[in-house]
Short mmCIF file of C-alpha atoms in Angstrom, two decimals:
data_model
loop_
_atom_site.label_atom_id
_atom_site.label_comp_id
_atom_site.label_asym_id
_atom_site.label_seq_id
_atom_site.Cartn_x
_atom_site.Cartn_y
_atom_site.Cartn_z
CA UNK V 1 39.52 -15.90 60.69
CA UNK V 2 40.75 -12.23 59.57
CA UNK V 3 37.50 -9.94 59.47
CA UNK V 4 37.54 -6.43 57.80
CA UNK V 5 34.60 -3.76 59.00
CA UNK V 6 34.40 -0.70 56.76
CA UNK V 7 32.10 1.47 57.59
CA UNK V 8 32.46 5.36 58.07
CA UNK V 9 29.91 6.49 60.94
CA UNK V 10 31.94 6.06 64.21
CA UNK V 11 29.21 4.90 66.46
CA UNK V 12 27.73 1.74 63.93
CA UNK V 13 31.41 0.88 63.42
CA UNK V 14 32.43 0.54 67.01
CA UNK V 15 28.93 -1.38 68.08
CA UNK V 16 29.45 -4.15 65.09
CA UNK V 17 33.18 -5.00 66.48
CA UNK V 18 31.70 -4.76 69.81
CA UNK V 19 29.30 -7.28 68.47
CA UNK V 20 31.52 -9.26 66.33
CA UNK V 21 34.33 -9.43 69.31
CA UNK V 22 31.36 -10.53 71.78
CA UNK V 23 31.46 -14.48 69.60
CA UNK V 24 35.52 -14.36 69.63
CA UNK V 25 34.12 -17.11 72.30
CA UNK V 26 32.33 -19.58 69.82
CA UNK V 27 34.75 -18.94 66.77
CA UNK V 28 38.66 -18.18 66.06
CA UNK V 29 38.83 -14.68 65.14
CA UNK V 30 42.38 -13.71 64.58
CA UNK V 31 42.22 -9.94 63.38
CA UNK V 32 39.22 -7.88 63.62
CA UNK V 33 40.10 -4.15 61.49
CA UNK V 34 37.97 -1.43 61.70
CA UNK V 35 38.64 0.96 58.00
CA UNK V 36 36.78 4.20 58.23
CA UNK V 37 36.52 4.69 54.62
CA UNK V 38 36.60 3.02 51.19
CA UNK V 39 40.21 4.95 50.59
CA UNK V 40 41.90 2.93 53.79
CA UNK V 41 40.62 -0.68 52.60
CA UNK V 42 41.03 -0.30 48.98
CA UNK V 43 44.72 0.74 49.86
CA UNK V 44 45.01 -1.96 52.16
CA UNK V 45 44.33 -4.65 49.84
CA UNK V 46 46.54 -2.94 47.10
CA UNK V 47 49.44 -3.76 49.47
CA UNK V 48 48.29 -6.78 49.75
CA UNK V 49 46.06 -7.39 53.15
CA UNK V 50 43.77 -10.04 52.78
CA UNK V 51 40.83 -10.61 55.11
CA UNK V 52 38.45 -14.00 54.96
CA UNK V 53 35.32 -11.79 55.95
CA UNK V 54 34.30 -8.31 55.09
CA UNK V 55 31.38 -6.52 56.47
CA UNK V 56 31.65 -2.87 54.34
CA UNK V 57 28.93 0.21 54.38
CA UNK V 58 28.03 0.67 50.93
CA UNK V 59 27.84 4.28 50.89
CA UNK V 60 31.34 5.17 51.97
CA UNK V 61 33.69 8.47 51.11
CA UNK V 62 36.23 7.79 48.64
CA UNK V 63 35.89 4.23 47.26
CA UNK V 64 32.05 2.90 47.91
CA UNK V 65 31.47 -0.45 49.32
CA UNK V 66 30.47 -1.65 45.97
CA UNK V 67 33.16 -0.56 44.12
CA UNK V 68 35.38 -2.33 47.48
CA UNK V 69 33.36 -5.78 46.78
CA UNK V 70 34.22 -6.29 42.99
CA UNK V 71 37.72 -5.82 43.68
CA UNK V 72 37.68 -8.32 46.29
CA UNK V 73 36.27 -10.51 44.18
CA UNK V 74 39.19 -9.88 41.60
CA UNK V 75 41.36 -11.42 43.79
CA UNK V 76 39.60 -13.76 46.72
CA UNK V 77 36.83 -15.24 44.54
CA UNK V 78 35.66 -17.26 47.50
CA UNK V 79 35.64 -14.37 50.49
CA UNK V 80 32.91 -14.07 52.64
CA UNK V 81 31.49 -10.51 51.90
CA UNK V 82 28.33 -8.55 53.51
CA UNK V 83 27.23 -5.18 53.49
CA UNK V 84 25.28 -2.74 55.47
CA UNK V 85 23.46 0.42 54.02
CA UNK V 86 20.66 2.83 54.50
CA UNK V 87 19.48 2.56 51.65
CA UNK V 88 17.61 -0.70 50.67
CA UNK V 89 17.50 -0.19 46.65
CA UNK V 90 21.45 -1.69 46.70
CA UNK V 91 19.80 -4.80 47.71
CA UNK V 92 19.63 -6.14 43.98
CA UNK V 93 23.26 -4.90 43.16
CA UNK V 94 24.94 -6.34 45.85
CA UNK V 95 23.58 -10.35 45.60
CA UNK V 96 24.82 -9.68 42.19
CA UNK V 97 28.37 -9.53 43.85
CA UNK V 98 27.43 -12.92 45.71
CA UNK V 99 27.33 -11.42 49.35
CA UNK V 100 26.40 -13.46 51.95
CA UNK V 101 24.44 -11.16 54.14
CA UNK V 102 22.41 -7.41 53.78
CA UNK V 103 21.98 -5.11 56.78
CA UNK V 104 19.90 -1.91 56.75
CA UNK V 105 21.11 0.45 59.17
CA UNK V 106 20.94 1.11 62.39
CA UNK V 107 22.58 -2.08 62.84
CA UNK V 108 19.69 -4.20 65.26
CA UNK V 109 21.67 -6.26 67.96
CA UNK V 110 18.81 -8.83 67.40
CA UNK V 111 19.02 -9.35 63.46
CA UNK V 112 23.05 -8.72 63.57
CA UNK V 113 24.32 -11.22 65.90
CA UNK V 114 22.63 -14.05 64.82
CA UNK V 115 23.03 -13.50 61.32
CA UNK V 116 26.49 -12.46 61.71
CA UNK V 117 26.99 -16.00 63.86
CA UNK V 118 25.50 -18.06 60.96
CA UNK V 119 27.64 -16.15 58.59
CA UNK V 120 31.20 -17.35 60.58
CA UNK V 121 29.64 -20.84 61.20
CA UNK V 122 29.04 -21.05 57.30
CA UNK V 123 32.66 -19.63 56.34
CA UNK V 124 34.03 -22.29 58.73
CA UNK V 125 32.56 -24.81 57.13
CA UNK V 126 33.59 -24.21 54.13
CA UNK V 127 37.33 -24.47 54.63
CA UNK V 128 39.18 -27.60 56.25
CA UNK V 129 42.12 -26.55 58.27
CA UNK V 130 45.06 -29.07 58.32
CA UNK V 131 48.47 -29.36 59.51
CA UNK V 132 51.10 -30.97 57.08
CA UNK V 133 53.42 -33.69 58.21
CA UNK V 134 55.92 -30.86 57.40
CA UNK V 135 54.14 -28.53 60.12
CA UNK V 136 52.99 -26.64 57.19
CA UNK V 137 49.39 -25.14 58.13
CA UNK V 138 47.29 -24.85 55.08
CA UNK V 139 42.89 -24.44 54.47
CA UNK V 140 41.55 -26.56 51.72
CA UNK V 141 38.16 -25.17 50.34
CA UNK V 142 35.81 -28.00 51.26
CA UNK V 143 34.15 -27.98 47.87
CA UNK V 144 37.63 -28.72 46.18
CA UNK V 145 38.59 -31.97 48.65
CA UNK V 146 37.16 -35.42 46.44
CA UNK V 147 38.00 -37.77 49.64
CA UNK V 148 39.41 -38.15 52.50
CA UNK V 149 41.59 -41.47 53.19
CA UNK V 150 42.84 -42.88 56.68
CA UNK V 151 45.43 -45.45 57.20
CA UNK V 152 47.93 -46.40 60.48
CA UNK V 153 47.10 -42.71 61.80
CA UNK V 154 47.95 -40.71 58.62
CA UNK V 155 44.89 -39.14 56.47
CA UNK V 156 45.32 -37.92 52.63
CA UNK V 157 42.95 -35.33 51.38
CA UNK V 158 42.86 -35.38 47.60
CA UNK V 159 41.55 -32.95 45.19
CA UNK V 160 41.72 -32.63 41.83
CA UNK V 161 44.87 -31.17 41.79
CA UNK V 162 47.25 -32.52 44.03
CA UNK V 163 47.07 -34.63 47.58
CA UNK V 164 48.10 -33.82 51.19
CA UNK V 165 49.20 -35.46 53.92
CA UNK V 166 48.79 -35.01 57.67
CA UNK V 167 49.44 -37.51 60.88
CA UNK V 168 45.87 -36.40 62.85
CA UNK V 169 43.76 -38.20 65.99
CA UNK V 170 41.74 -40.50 63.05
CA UNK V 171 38.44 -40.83 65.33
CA UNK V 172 38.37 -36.94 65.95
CA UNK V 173 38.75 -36.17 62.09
CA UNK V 174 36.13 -39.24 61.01
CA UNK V 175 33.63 -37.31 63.64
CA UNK V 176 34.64 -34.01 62.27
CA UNK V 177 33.80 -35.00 58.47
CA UNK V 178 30.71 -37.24 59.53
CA UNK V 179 29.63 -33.56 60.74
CA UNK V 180 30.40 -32.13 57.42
CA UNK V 181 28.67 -34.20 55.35
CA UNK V 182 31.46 -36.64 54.40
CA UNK V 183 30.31 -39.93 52.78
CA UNK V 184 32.02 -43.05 55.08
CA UNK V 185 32.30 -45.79 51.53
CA UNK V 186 34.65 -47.99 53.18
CA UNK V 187 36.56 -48.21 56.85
CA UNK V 188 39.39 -45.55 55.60
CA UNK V 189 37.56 -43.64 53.03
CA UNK V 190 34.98 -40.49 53.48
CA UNK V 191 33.58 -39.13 50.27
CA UNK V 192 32.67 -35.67 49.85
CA UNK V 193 29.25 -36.35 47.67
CA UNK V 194 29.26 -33.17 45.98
CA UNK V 195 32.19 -35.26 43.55
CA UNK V 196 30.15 -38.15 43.53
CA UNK V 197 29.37 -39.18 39.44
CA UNK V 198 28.20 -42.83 39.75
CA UNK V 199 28.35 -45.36 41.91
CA UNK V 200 28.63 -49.29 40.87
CA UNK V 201 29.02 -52.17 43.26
CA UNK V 202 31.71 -51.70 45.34
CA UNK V 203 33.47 -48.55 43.79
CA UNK V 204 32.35 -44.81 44.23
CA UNK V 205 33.50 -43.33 40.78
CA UNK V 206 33.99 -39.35 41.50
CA UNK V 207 35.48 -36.41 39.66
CA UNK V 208 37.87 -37.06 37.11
CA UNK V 209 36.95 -40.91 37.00
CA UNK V 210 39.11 -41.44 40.58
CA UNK V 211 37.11 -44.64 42.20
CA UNK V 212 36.82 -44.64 46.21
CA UNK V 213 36.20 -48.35 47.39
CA UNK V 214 32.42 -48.75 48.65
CA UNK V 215 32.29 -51.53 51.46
CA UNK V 216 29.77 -54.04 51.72
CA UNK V 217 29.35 -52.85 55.53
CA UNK V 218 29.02 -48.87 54.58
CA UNK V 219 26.74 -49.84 51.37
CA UNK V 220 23.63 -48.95 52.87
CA UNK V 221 24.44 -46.24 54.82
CA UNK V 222 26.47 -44.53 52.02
CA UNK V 223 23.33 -44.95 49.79
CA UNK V 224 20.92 -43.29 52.13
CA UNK V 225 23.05 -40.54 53.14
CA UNK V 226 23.60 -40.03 49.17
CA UNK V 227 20.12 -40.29 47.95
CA UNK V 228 19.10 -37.28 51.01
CA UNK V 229 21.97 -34.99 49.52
CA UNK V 230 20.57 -35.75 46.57
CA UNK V 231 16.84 -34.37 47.84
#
């Protein structure tokens, strides 16, 4: 993951990468930059940077954290952003710009870290990482993959748009997606059941009218799983 911090006062800036660096041991954290004003990050992403998580100050010289948020969202739609502040009357304006966490300042070791942890554990959920046959490393949004398919060691991820292909260890994927929330219908084919649209006898019918076989030996257990995602 590639985090952004920006945030203007010295000493909260330097204690949340201090905090942030201190789970580098729980989750892959690639870059960690610290901006000290709005001007440095909005400049940044106007040449193009790109971060997967961004933890800005709203009250910031130059461009406000705000201001920094909706332009995000411009271009990365689907990037993790939170903000700290002072001042708790943002609140309101800044769920409006879909961020994931709110911090009043001082930053509180006890509320930070474990918010901050849940906030990394939920981003890397939401993205599947996978290596192409071609060696060609790519992340899928989870919400975008339909199913997964298995056969003789290769696995397929569809979406609606177009499939990929990957040669993986098959047990450690089918363990990783059971953890996700994947759907097992048959012995090669896990169902992501936010795409599920009906399901008949032995066919899952999903988005876009693509049919997943459903197994007499996963029938149950794919209808129980469904029915609590459903709840």
């Amino acid at each position: 993951m590639k985090i952004a911090i920006c945030e203007d006062d010295a000493g909260q800036g330097g204690m949340a990468v201090q905090y942030i660096q201190s789970l580098s041991t729980k989750f892959s954290i690639e870059t960690l930059v610290l901006y000290a004003n709005g001007t440095e990050l909005a400049e940044a992403l106007r040449a193009g940077s790109r971060f997967d998580i961004y933890l800005l100050d709203i009250d910031l010289p130059g461009v406000n954290g705000l201001d920094l948020a909706a332009q995000i969202r411009e271009t990365q739609p689907y990037a993790c952003i939170a903000f700290s502040t002072s001042y708790p009357q943002y609140v309101t304006h800044a769920f409006m710009l879909e961020s994931a966490q709110y911090f009043l300042k001082p930053i509180q070791k006890e509320v930070f870290l474990p918010a901050m942890e849940q906030m990394l554990r939920d981003y890397n959920n939401a993205w599947l990482p996978l290596t192409l046959e071609n060696e060609r490393f790519i992340t899928l949004r989870q919400d975008d993959v339909i199913y997964v398919e298995f056969y003789h060691g290769r696995m397929t991820v569809w979406t609606q748009e177009q499939s990929y292909k990957a040669r993986v260890n098959v047990k450690a994927w089918k363990r990783s997606l059971y953890e996700r929330g994947f759907l097992q219908s048959h012995q090669g084919y896990f169902v992501n059941p936010r795409h599920v649209c009906a399901i008949e006898a032995d066919t899952v019918i999903c988005t876009d009218q693509i049919c997943c076989p459903l197994s007499a030996r996963c029938r149950k257990d794919f209808m129980d799983q469904f029915l609590e995602y459903m709840q």
